C-alpha positions as semicolon CSV with decimal commas, in nm:
position;residue;x (nm);y (nm);z (nm)
1;M;-2,368;0,300;-1,542
2;T;-2,259;-0,051;-1,624
3;A;-2,147;-0,305;-1,325
4;R;-1,810;-0,323;-1,286
5;V;-1,597;-0,585;-1,032
6;E;-1,377;-0,442;-0,724
7;H;-1,133;-0,661;-0,544
8;L;-1,013;-0,651;-0,184
9;V;-0,829;-0,943;0,008
10;T;-0,900;-1,000;0,409
11;S;-0,689;-1,241;0,647
12;G;-0,771;-1,447;0,926
13;T;-0,862;-1,790;0,962
14;F;-1,056;-2,091;0,864
15;S;-1,145;-2,389;1,131
16;L;-1,358;-2,707;1,040
17;D;-1,299;-3,083;1,151
18;G;-1,058;-2,932;1,443
19;Q;-0,838;-2,793;1,258
20;T;-0,770;-2,420;1,200
21;F;-0,574;-2,283;0,940
22;D;-0,450;-1,841;0,819
23;V;-0,588;-1,784;0,502
24;D;-0,655;-1,513;0,241
25;N;-1,002;-1,439;0,141
26;N;-1,099;-1,253;-0,152
27;V;-1,415;-1,013;-0,105
28;W;-1,580;-0,940;-0,422
29;I;-1,791;-0,622;-0,481
30;L;-1,986;-0,615;-0,802
31;G;-2,232;-0,308;-0,911
32;D;-2,170;0,074;-0,996
33;D;-2,155;0,377;-0,825
34;S;-2,456;0,349;-0,627
35;E;-2,562;0,020;-0,549
36;V;-2,342;-0,318;-0,499
37;V;-2,372;-0,643;-0,430
38;V;-2,126;-0,794;-0,157
39;L;-1,964;-1,156;-0,267
40;D;-1,837;-1,356;0,064
41;A;-1,805;-1,194;0,437
42;P;-1,506;-1,342;0,574
43;H;-1,306;-1,162;0,815
44;D;-1,241;-0,772;0,848
45;V;-1,552;-0,569;0,841
46;D;-1,384;-0,223;0,869
47;A;-1,235;-0,336;0,535
48;I;-1,527;-0,388;0,362
49;V;-1,714;-0,128;0,458
50;E;-1,540;0,097;0,361
51;A;-1,500;-0,050;0,012
52;V;-1,844;0,010;-0,020
53;G;-1,794;0,326;0,054
54;G;-2,191;0,443;0,128
55;R;-2,335;0,321;-0,153
56;T;-2,685;0,093;-0,096
57;V;-2,577;-0,309;-0,059
58;V;-2,869;-0,484;-0,218
59;A;-2,702;-0,839;-0,096
60;I;-2,428;-0,963;0,074
61;L;-2,416;-1,363;-0,100
62;A;-2,235;-1,673;-0,019
63;T;-2,070;-1,860;-0,224
64;H;-2,057;-2,093;0,076
65;A;-2,094;-2,142;0,449
66;H;-1,752;-2,222;0,604
67;D;-1,641;-1,997;0,881
68;D;-1,379;-1,799;0,641
69;H;-1,666;-1,714;0,363
70;V;-1,982;-1,658;0,613
71;R;-1,803;-1,513;1,022
72;Q;-1,835;-1,173;0,940
73;A;-2,187;-1,175;0,766
74;P;-2,440;-1,106;1,054
75;V;-2,204;-0,763;1,151
76;L;-2,183;-0,672;0,779
77;A;-2,520;-0,709;0,743
78;E;-2,613;-0,538;1,030
79;R;-2,353;-0,240;0,942
80;L;-2,491;-0,268;0,593
81;G;-2,814;-0,259;0,616
82;A;-2,838;-0,549;0,406
83;P;-2,971;-0,926;0,380
84;I;-2,784;-1,241;0,349
85;W;-2,858;-1,490;0,108
86;L;-2,687;-1,863;0,142
87;H;-2,826;-2,177;-0,022
88;P;-2,989;-2,399;0,223
89;A;-2,766;-2,700;0,201
90;D;-2,523;-2,488;0,399
91;R;-2,747;-2,449;0,705
92;E;-2,536;-2,726;0,903
93;L;-2,246;-2,575;0,791
94;W;-2,357;-2,210;0,870
95;A;-2,502;-2,294;1,221
96;L;-2,147;-2,421;1,316
97;T;-2,061;-2,068;1,290
98;H;-2,349;-1,880;1,387
99;P;-2,517;-2,098;1,605
100;G;-2,941;-1,997;1,637
101;T;-2,951;-1,759;1,349
102;A;-2,984;-1,760;0,965
103;P;-2,927;-1,622;0,699
104;T;-3,220;-1,405;0,542
105;H;-3,328;-1,550;0,205
106;D;-3,242;-1,893;0,086
107;L;-3,051;-1,921;-0,253
108;T;-3,186;-2,095;-0,522
109;D;-3,044;-2,264;-0,837
110;G;-3,144;-2,056;-1,116
111;Q;-3,221;-1,757;-0,938
112;V;-3,145;-1,447;-1,094
113;I;-3,038;-1,150;-0,881
114;T;-3,044;-0,750;-1,036
115;V;-2,795;-0,517;-0,962
116;A;-2,716;-0,219;-1,122
117;G;-2,876;-0,281;-1,389
118;T;-2,667;-0,622;-1,403
119;D;-2,839;-1,007;-1,353
120;V;-2,632;-1,247;-1,138
121;H;-2,725;-1,567;-1,233
122;V;-2,693;-1,835;-0,891
123;L;-2,549;-2,162;-0,999
124;H;-2,584;-2,456;-0,737
125;T;-2,249;-2,563;-0,762
126;P;-2,203;-2,864;-0,471
127;G;-1,883;-3,013;-0,370
128;H;-1,662;-2,817;-0,176
129;S;-1,999;-2,770;0,088
130;P;-2,351;-2,909;-0,009
131;G;-2,474;-2,551;-0,084
132;S;-2,230;-2,385;-0,307
133;V;-2,317;-2,178;-0,534
134;S;-2,123;-2,015;-0,815
135;F;-2,256;-1,617;-0,975
136;S;-2,262;-1,585;-1,320
137;V;-2,290;-1,274;-1,471
138;P;-2,274;-1,327;-1,826
139;E;-2,289;-0,934;-1,899
140;L;-1,964;-0,894;-1,779
141;A;-1,816;-1,247;-1,913
142;V;-1,745;-1,326;-1,508
143;V;-1,837;-1,592;-1,318
144;F;-1,764;-1,549;-0,913
145;T;-1,659;-1,955;-0,790
146;G;-1,620;-1,935;-0,441
147;D;-1,399;-2,224;-0,333
148;T;-1,554;-2,453;-0,602
149;L;-1,309;-2,358;-0,876
150;F;-0,951;-2,216;-0,915
151;A;-0,658;-2,093;-1,118
152;G;-0,542;-2,491;-1,113
153;G;-0,842;-2,707;-1,060
154;P;-1,145;-2,776;-0,781
155;G;-1,113;-2,667;-0,451
156;A;-1,055;-2,910;-0,145
157;T;-1,329;-3,182;-0,051
158;G;-1,091;-3,347;0,216
159;R;-1,310;-3,241;0,533
160;S;-1,684;-3,293;0,591
161;F;-1,963;-3,214;0,401
162;S;-1,781;-3,210;0,094
163;D;-1,770;-3,489;-0,211
164;F;-1,533;-3,484;-0,518
165;P;-1,719;-3,634;-0,707
166;T;-1,961;-3,389;-0,637
167;I;-1,720;-3,120;-0,728
168;V;-1,612;-3,250;-1,040
169;E;-1,938;-3,302;-1,172
170;S;-2,071;-2,919;-1,096
171;I;-1,714;-2,775;-1,256
172;R;-1,837;-3,010;-1,573
173;T;-2,147;-2,916;-1,602
174;R;-2,233;-2,579;-1,458
175;L;-1,887;-2,408;-1,495
176;L;-1,684;-2,543;-1,805
177;T;-1,995;-2,512;-2,010
178;L;-1,979;-2,122;-1,957
179;P;-1,764;-1,915;-2,226
180;P;-1,400;-2,034;-2,232
181;E;-1,334;-1,623;-2,225
182;T;-1,540;-1,591;-1,908
183;V;-1,302;-1,488;-1,628
184;V;-1,324;-1,717;-1,309
185;H;-1,314;-1,488;-1,022
186;T;-1,220;-1,722;-0,673
187;G;-1,276;-1,723;-0,300
188;H;-0,932;-1,740;-0,281
189;G;-0,620;-1,635;-0,510
190;D;-0,588;-1,552;-0,848
191;S;-0,820;-1,560;-1,137
192;T;-0,842;-1,716;-1,412
193;T;-1,030;-1,838;-1,716
194;I;-1,284;-2,124;-1,784
195;G;-1,056;-2,173;-2,088
196;A;-0,750;-2,203;-1,886
197;E;-0,852;-2,467;-1,687
198;A;-1,140;-2,645;-1,881
199;P;-0,824;-2,847;-2,091
200;H;-0,765;-3,027;-1,761
201;L;-1,049;-3,203;-1,691
202;A;-0,936;-3,515;-1,728
203;E;-0,662;-3,472;-1,476
204;W;-0,820;-3,419;-1,196
205;I;-1,042;-3,696;-1,262
206;A;-0,699;-3,892;-1,253
207;R;-0,583;-3,739;-0,994
208;G;-0,890;-3,830;-0,793
209;H;-0,903;-3,489;-0,553
């Protein structure tokens, strides 16, 4: 059976640099009727477990380690019997939420994780955070960008651990080089396509944020 993308939205908070905001987070589940990966583990463990529905979870894949994306990762990993994968450049951020613990495995640029016979390619796309990654699935013409690329432009870079020139370079060299029909599934808000976003690169750079 061909892998498919499933989606749910969970609500909670995001905290960094002494400020807290209410946020809605996308959770993406990729797989078939037997096995899946879960992309990000934000606010509501029960909702994610229910969406998984008893299928084998090959991995919990973190797009980055801001608390609204990994807050429930250890609990979810225990509930689902699944390993947590995170890029090592975000370990410092992870430690702000889960001090004294560590993800199960390190993600590396170019790594391929297979679920339901479908290859998921890891793209290191820093900028929003040092260890931000995107997950490209060429077979399905989708990419999961976390908070690196949204409908309308780059993710936020106004807080600690982030950098605007870096995120623009990641988007320019790693994401906008994907086929234009590639659907972009984001960490918050609506999905978009590479083709819809690519023409606006110069505008984002001129805007500078």
